[in-house]
Short mmCIF file of C-alpha atoms in Angstrom, two decimals:
data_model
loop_
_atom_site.label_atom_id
_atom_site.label_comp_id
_atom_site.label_asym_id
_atom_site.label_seq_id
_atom_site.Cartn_x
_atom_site.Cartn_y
_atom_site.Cartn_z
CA UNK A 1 -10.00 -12.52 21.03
CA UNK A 2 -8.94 -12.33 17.62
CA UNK A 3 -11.82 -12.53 15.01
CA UNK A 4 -12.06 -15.07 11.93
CA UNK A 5 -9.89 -13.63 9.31
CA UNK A 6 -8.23 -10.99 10.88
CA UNK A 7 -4.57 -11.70 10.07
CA UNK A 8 -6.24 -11.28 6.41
CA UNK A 9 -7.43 -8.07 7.22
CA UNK A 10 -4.00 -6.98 8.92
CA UNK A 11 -2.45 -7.25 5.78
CA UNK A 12 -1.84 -4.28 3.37
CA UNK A 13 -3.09 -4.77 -0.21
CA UNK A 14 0.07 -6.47 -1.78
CA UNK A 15 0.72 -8.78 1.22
CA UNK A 16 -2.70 -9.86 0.16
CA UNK A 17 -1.96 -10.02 -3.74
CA UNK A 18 0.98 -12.11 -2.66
CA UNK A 19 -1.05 -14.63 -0.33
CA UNK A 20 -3.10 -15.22 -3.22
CA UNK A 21 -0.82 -15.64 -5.63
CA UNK A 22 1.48 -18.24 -3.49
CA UNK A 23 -1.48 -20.06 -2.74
CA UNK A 24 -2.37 -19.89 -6.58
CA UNK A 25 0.78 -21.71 -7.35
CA UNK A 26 -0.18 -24.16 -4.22
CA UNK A 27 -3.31 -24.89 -5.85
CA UNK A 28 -1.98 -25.74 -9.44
CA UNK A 29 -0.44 -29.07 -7.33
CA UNK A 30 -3.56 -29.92 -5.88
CA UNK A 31 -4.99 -29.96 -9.12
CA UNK A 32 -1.91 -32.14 -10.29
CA UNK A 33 -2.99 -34.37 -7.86
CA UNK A 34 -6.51 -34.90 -8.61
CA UNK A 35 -6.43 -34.86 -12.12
CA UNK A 36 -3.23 -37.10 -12.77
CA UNK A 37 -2.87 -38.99 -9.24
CA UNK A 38 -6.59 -39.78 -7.43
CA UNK A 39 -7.81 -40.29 -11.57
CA UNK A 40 -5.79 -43.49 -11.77
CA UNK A 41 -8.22 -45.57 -9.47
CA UNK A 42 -10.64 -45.78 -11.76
CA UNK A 43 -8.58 -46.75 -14.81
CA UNK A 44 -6.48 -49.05 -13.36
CA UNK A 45 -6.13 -51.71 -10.39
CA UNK A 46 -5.82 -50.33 -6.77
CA UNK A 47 -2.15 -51.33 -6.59
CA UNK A 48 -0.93 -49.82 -9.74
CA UNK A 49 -3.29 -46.67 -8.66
CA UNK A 50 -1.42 -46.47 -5.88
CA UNK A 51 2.12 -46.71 -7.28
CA UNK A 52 0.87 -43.83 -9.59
CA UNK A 53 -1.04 -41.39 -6.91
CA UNK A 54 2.47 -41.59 -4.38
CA UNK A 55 4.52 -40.12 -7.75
CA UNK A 56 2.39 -37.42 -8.76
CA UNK A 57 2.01 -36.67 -5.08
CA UNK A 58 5.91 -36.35 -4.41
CA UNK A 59 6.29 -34.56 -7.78
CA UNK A 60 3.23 -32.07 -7.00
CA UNK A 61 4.78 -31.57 -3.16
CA UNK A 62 8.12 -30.41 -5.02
CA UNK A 63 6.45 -28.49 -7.56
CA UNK A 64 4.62 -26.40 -4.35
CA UNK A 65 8.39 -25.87 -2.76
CA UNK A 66 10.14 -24.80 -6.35
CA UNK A 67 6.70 -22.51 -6.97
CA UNK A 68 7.00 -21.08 -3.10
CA UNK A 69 11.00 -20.86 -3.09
CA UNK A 70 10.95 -19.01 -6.86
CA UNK A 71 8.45 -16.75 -5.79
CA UNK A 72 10.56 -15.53 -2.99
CA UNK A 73 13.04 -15.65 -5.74
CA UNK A 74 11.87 -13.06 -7.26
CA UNK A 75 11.02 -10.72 -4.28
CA UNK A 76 14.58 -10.54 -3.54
CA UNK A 77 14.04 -12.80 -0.41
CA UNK A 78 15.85 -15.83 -1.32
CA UNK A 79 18.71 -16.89 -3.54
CA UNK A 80 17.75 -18.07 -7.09
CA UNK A 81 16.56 -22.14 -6.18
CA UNK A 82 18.55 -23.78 -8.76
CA UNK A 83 19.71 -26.94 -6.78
CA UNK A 84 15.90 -27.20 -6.21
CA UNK A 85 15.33 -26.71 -9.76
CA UNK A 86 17.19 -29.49 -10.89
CA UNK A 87 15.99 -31.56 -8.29
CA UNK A 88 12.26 -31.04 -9.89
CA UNK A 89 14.08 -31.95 -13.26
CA UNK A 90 15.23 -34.86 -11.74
CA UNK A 91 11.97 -35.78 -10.09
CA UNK A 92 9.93 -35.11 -12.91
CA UNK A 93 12.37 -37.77 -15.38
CA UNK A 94 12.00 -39.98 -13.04
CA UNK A 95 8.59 -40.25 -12.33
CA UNK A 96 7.92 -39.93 -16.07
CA UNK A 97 10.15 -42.89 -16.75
CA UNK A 98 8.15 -44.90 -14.07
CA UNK A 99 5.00 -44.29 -15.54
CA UNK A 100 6.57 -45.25 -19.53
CA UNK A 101 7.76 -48.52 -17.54
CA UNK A 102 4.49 -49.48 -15.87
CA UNK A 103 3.07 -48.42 -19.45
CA UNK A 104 5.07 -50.73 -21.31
CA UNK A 105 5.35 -53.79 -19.13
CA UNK A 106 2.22 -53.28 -16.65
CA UNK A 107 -1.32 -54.91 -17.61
CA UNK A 108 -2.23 -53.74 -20.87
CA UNK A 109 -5.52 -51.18 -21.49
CA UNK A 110 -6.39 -48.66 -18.93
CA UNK A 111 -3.30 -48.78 -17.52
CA UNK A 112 -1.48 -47.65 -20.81
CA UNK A 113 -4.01 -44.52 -20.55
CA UNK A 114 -3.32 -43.59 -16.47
CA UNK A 115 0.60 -44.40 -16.88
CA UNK A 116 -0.08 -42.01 -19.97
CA UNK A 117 -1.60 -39.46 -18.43
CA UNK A 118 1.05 -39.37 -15.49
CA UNK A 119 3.79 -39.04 -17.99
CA UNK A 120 2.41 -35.65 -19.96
CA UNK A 121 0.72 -34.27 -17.33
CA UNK A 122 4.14 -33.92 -14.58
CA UNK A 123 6.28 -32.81 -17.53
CA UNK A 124 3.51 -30.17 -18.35
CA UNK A 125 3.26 -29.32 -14.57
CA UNK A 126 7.61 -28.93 -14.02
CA UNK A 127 7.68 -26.93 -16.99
CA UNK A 128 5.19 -24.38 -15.61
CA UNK A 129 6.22 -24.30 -12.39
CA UNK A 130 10.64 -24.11 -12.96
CA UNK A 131 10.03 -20.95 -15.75
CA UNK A 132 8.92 -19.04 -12.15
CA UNK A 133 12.47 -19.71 -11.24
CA UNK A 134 14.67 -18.17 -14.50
CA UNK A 135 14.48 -14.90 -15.70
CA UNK A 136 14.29 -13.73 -19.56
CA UNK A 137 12.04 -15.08 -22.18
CA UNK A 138 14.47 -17.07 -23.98
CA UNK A 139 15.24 -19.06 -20.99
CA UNK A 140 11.83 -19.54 -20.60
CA UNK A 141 11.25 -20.26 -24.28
CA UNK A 142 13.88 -23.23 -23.33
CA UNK A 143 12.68 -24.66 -20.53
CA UNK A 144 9.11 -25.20 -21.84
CA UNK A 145 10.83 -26.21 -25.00
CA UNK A 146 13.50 -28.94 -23.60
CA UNK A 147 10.41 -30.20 -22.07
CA UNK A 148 8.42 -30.96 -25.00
CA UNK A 149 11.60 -32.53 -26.82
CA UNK A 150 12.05 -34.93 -23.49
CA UNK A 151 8.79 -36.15 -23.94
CA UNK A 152 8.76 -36.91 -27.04
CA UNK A 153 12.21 -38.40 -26.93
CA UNK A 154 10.83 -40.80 -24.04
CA UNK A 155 8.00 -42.10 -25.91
CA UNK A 156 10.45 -44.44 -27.94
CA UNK A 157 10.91 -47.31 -25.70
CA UNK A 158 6.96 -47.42 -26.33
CA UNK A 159 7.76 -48.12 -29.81
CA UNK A 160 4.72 -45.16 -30.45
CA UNK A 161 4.35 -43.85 -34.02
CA UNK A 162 6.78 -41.08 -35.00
CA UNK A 163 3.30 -38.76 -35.68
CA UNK A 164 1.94 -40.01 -31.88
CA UNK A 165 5.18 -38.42 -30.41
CA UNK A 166 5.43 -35.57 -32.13
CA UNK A 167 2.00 -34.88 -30.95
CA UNK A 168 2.85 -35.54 -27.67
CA UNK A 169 5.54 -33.06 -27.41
CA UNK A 170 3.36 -30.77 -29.42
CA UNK A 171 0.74 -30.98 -26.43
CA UNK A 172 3.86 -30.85 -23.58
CA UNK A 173 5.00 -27.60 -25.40
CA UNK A 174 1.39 -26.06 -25.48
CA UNK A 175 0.08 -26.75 -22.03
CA UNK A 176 3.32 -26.05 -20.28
CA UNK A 177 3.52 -22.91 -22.24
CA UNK A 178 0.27 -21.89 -21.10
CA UNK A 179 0.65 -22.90 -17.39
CA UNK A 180 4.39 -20.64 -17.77
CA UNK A 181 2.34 -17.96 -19.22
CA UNK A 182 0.17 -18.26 -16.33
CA UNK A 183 2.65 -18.54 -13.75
CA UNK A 184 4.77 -15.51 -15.20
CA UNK A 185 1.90 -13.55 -15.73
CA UNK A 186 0.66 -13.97 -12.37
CA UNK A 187 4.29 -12.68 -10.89
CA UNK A 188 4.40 -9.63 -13.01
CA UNK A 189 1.00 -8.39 -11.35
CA UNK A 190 1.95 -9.16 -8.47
CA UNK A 191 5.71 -7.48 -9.30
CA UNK A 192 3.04 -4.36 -10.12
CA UNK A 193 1.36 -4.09 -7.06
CA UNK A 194 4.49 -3.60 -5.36
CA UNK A 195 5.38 -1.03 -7.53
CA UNK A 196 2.19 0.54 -7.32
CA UNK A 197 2.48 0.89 -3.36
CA UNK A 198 5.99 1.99 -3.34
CA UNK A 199 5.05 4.68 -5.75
CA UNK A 200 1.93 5.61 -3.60
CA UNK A 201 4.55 5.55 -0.37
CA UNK A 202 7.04 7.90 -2.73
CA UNK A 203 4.45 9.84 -3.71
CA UNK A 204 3.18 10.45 -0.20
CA UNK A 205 6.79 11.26 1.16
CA UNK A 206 7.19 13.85 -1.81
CA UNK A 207 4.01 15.63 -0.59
CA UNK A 208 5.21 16.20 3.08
CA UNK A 209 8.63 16.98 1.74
CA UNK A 210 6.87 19.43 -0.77
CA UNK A 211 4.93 20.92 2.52
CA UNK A 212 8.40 21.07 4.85
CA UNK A 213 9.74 23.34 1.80
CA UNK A 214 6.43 25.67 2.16
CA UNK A 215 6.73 25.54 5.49
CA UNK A 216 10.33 26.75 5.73
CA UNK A 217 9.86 29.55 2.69
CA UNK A 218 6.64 30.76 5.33
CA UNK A 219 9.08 30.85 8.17
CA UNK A 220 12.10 32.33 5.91
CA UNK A 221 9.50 34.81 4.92
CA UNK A 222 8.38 35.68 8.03
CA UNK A 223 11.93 35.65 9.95
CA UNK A 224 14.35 36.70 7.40
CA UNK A 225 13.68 40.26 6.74
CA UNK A 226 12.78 40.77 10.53
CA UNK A 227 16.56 39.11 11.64
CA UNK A 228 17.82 41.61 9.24
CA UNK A 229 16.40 44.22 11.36
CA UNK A 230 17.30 42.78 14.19
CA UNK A 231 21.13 42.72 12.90
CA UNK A 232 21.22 46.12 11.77
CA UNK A 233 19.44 47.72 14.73
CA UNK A 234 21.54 46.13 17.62
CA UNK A 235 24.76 47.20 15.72
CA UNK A 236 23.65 50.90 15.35
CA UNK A 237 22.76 50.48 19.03
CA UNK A 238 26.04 48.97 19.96
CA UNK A 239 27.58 52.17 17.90
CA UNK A 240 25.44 54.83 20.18
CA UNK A 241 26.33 53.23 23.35
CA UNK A 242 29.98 53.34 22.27
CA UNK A 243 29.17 56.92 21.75
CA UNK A 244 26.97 57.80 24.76
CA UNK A 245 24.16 58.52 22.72
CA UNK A 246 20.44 58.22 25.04
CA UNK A 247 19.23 56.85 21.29
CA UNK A 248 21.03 53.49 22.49
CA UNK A 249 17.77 52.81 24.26
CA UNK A 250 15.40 53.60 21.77
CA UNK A 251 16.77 51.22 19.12
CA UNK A 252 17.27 48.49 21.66
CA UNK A 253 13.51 48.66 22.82
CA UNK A 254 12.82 48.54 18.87
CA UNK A 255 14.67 45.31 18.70
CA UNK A 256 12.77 43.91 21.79
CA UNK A 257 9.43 44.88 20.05
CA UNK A 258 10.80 43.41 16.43
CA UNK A 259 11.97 40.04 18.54
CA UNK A 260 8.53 39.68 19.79
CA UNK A 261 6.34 40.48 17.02
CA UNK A 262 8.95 37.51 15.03
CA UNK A 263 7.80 35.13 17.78
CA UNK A 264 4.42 35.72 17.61
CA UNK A 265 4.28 35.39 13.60
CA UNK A 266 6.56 32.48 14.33
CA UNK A 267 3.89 31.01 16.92
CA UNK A 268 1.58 31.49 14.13
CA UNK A 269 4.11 29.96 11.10
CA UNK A 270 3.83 26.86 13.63
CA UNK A 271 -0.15 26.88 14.39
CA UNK A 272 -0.98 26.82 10.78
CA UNK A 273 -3.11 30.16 11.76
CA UNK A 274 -0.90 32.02 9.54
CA UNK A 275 -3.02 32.96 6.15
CA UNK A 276 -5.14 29.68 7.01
CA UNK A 277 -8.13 29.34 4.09
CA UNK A 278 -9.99 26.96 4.39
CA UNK A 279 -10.13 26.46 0.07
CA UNK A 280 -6.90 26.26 -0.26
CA UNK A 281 -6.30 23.56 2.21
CA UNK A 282 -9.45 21.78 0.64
CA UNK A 283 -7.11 22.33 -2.59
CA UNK A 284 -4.00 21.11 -0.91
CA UNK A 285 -5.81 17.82 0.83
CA UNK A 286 -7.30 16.64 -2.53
CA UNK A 287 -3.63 17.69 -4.47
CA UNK A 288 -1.90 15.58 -1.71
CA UNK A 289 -4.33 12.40 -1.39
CA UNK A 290 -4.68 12.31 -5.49
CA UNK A 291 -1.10 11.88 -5.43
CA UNK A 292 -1.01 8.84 -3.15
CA UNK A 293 -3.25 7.32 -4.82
CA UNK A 294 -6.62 8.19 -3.32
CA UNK A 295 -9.83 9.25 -4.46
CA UNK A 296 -10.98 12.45 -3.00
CA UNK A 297 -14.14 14.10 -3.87
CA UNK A 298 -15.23 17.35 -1.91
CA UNK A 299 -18.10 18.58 -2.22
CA UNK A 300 -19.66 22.18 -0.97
CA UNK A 301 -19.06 26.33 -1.15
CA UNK A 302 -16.53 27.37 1.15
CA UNK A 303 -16.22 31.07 -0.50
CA UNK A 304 -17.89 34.55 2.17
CA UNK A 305 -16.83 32.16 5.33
CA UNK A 306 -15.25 34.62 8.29
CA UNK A 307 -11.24 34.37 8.24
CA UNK A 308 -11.53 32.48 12.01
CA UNK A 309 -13.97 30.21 10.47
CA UNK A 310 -11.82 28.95 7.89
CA UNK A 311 -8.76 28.80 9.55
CA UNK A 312 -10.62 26.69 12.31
CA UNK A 313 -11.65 24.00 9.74
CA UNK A 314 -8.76 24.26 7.41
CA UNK A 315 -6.93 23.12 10.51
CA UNK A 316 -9.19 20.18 10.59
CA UNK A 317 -8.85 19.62 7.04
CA UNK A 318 -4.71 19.09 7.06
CA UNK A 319 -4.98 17.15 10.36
CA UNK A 320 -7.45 14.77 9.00
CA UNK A 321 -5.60 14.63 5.70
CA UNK A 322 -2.78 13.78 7.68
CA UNK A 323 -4.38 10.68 9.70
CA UNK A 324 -5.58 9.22 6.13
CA UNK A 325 -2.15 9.07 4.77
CA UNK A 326 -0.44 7.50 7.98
CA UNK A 327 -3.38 4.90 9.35
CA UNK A 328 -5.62 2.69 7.60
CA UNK A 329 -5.81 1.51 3.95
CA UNK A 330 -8.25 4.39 2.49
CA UNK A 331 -9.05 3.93 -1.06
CA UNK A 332 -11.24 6.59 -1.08
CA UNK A 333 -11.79 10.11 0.88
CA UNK A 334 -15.30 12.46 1.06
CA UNK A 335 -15.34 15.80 2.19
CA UNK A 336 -18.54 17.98 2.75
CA UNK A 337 -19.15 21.09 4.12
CA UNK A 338 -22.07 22.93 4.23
CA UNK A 339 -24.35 25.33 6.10
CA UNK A 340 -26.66 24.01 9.28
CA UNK A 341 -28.90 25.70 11.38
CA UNK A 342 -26.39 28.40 11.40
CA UNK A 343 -23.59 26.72 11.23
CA UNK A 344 -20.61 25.41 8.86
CA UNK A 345 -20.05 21.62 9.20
CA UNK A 346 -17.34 19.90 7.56
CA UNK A 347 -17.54 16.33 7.36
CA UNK A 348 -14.15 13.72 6.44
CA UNK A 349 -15.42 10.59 5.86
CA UNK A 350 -12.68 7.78 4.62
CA UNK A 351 -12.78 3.54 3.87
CA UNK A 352 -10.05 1.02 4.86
CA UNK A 353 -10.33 1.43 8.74
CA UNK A 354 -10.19 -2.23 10.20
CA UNK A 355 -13.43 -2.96 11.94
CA UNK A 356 -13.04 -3.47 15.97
CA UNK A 357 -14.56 -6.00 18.21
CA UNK A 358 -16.29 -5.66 21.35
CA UNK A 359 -13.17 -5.78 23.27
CA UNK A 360 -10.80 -3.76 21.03
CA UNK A 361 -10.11 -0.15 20.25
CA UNK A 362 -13.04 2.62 19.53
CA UNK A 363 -13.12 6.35 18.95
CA UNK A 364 -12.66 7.07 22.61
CA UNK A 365 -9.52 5.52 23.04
CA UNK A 366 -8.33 6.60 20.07
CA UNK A 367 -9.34 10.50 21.07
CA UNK A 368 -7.50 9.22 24.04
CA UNK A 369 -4.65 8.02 22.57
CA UNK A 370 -4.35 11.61 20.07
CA UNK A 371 -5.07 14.10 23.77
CA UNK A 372 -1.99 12.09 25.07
CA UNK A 373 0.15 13.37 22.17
CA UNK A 374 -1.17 16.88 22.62
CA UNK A 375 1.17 19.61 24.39
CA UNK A 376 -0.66 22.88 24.75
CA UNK A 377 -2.83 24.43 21.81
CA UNK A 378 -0.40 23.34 19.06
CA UNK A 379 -0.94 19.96 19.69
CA UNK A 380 -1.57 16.66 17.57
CA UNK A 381 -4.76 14.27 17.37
CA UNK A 382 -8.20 15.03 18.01
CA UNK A 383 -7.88 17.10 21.27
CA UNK A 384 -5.48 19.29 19.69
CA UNK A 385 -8.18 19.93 17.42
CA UNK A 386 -11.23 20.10 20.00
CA UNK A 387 -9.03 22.75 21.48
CA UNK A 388 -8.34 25.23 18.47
CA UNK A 389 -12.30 24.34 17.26
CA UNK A 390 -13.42 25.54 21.10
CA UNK A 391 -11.69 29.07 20.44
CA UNK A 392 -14.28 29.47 17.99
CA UNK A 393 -17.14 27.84 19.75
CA UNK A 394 -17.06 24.65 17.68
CA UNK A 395 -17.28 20.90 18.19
CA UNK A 396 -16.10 18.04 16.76
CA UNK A 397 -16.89 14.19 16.72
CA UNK A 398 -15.25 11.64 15.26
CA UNK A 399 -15.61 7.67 15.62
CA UNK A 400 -17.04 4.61 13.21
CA UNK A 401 -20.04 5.66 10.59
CA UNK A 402 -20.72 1.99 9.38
CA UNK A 403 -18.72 -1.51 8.39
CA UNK A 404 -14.73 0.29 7.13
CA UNK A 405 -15.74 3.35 7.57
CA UNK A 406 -14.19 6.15 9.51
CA UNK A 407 -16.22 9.84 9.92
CA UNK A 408 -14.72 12.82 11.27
CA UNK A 409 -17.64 15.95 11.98
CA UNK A 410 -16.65 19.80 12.62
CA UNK A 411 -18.99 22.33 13.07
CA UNK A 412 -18.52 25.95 13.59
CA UNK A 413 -20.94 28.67 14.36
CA UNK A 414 -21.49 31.93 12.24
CA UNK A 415 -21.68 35.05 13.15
CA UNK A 416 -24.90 35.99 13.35
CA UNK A 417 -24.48 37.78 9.57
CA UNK A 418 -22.98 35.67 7.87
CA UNK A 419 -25.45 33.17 8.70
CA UNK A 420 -28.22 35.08 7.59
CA UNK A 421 -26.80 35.67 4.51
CA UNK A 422 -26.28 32.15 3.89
CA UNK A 423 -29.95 31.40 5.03
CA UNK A 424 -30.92 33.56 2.30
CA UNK A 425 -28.73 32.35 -0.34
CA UNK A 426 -29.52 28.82 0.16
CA UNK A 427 -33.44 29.93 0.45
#
């Protein structure tokens, strides 16, 4: 069963900013509401109220569906609204003309005041709310503005001072400008995030393209010069057999030995046991997660460390690395090593893993789920790892350490002096 809030939790980071920011827009016609419709009962009669609470609650509920529609608008989801647009224009005259009406030939006193308020206060409200749905600031500059001169234009039939509606507009033009400010400001952050995460996604897909080209300059290293020999030897063989020559078999059994030495170094290209250190993959991990956009902080000496040692944990290291930047929503990575009871333990520790109930997934099916993807020693996920740890007598756990947080532990024996030399450096 699905906990409380757990589509929230599902989402990534700007799926969230959106949420907030659509609801944000939702909220400003609640407020509309409140302020301009439910306020009317207590200046007016109940029937008037009434009259006035149903308009500002059909112009609010078409505000919400220009604000939702615009912002999808502007995600590249929908076609620019403009038909709905005009039918908020529309809307908003109309219900603004009501309210001069019931102003002019309702009750006089309070009623002047709610009929008053309902009149600014949905012109302020549309002209917020439509600038979501045009693009440049001098369109925006006009809607706000054409606003401002409409309500001061309607204010005549209430034979109102020349000073009272220039006022008016004054305040139209300055609290629809700010709720456009708002409104635009809130899309550009939004716009931001976005571009934030497809830069962290580019950034991340330039990293593993940067390690497929170090990868194939490894294996052009290791293969080229060796298929050159190959070349060169089975032609000068080809020319002794031609020839009779017993030499024939000599060079042939030199290309057999050359062919296997390329797949062993090959073998090794693949494995990642090729030149493995376990600093420079420490290097490489924080180069790579810096880049897409997460902290990394490592902390501990890696330098004297036996060659198996640190090939064994810089394995580790990239496959861990790995996981970060394809599951979960890490904001920040911490890796330790250091020396234990005669031993070298590397800790990974990373945020943004999404918590599990009783019932859902845990460590152990997720070890289960990475020995399924494993084929042999090379393979992938943690039993790939448990097995190239076990050829140096190491272990490895990995599962939950607390609320988000994901902990990966490797530890390797020493030889026995190499570990007293660290006992006596760190004494």
């Amino acid at each position: 069963m699905r906990r409380p809030g757990g589509w929230w939790r599902t989402k990534s980071t700007p799926e969230k900013v959106e949420t907030y920011t659509r609801w944000s827009f939702h909220f400003f016609g609640v407020i509309e509401v409140f302020a301009l419709g439910v306020s009317a009962y207590g200046r007016t009669g109940v029937g008037l109220a009434t009259v006035l609470c149903l308009l500002v609650v059909a112009h609010a509920a078409v505000c919400m569906l220009v604000s939702s529609r615009a912002l999808d608008w502007t995600r590249g989801r929908r076609p620019q609204p403009v038909r709905l647009m005009w039918t908020l224009v529309v809307v908003s005259a109309v219900v603004s003309t009501t309210a001069v009406v019931i102003a002019e030939r309702g009750p006089a006193g309070e009623v002047e005041t709610a009929a008053g308020s309902v009149y600014g206060g949905v012109l302020c409200f549309a002209a917020g709310v439509i600038t979501l749905g045009v693009s440049g600031r001098r369109r925006m500059v006009a809607v706000v503005g054409g606003f401002a001169v409409g309500a001061g234009l309607l204010t005549f039939p209430l034979e109102m001072p020349v000073l009272a509606s220039v006022v008016l507009a004054g305040l139209v033009m300055v609290t629809g400008g700010f709720l456009a400010i708002t409104s635009i400001f809130s899309l550009w952050l939004l716009n931001a995030v976005y571009a934030l995460d497809d830069a962290k996604e580019t950034r991340a897909r330039l990293a593993v393209a940067e390690e497929r080209l170090r990868f194939g300059r490894d294996l052009h290293d290791v293969m080229g010069r060796n298929l050159a020999v190959i070349a060169l030897k089975s032609e000068l063989a080809v020319q002794l057999s031609r020839r009779g020559r017993p030499e024939a078999v000599e060079q042939m059994i030199e290309v057999q030995r050359i062919a296997q030495e390329s797949q062993r170094e090959v073998r090794d290209v693949v494995r990642g046991y090729r030149e493995a250190a376990l600093e420079v993959e420490l290097a490489g991990a924080r180069g790579v997660l810096t880049a897409a956009g997460i902290t990394a902080k490592v902390i501990g000496e890696t330098a004297g460390l036996p060659a198996e040692v640190q090939s064994a944990l810089g394995w580790v290291v990239r496959e861990a690395t790995t996981n970060v930047l394809r599951h979960g929503d890490a904001k920040k990575v911490a890796v330790t090593v250091r020396m234990s009871g005669g031993r070298v333990v590397l800790t990974v520790e990373n945020d943004g893993v999404a918590e599990t109930t009783g019932d859902g997934p845990s460590a152990e099916t997720a070890d289960t789920a990475g020995s399924a993807r494993t084929s042999g020693s090379g393979g992938s996920g943690l039993a790939g790892l448990r097995e190239r740890l076990s050829a140096v007598d190491g272990t490895l756990e990995a599962g939950p350490a607390g609320r988000g947080v994901f902990r990966l532990t490797a530890a390797v024996p020493l030889p026995d002096a190499t570990a007293g030399a660290a006992l006596e450096v760190a004494s």
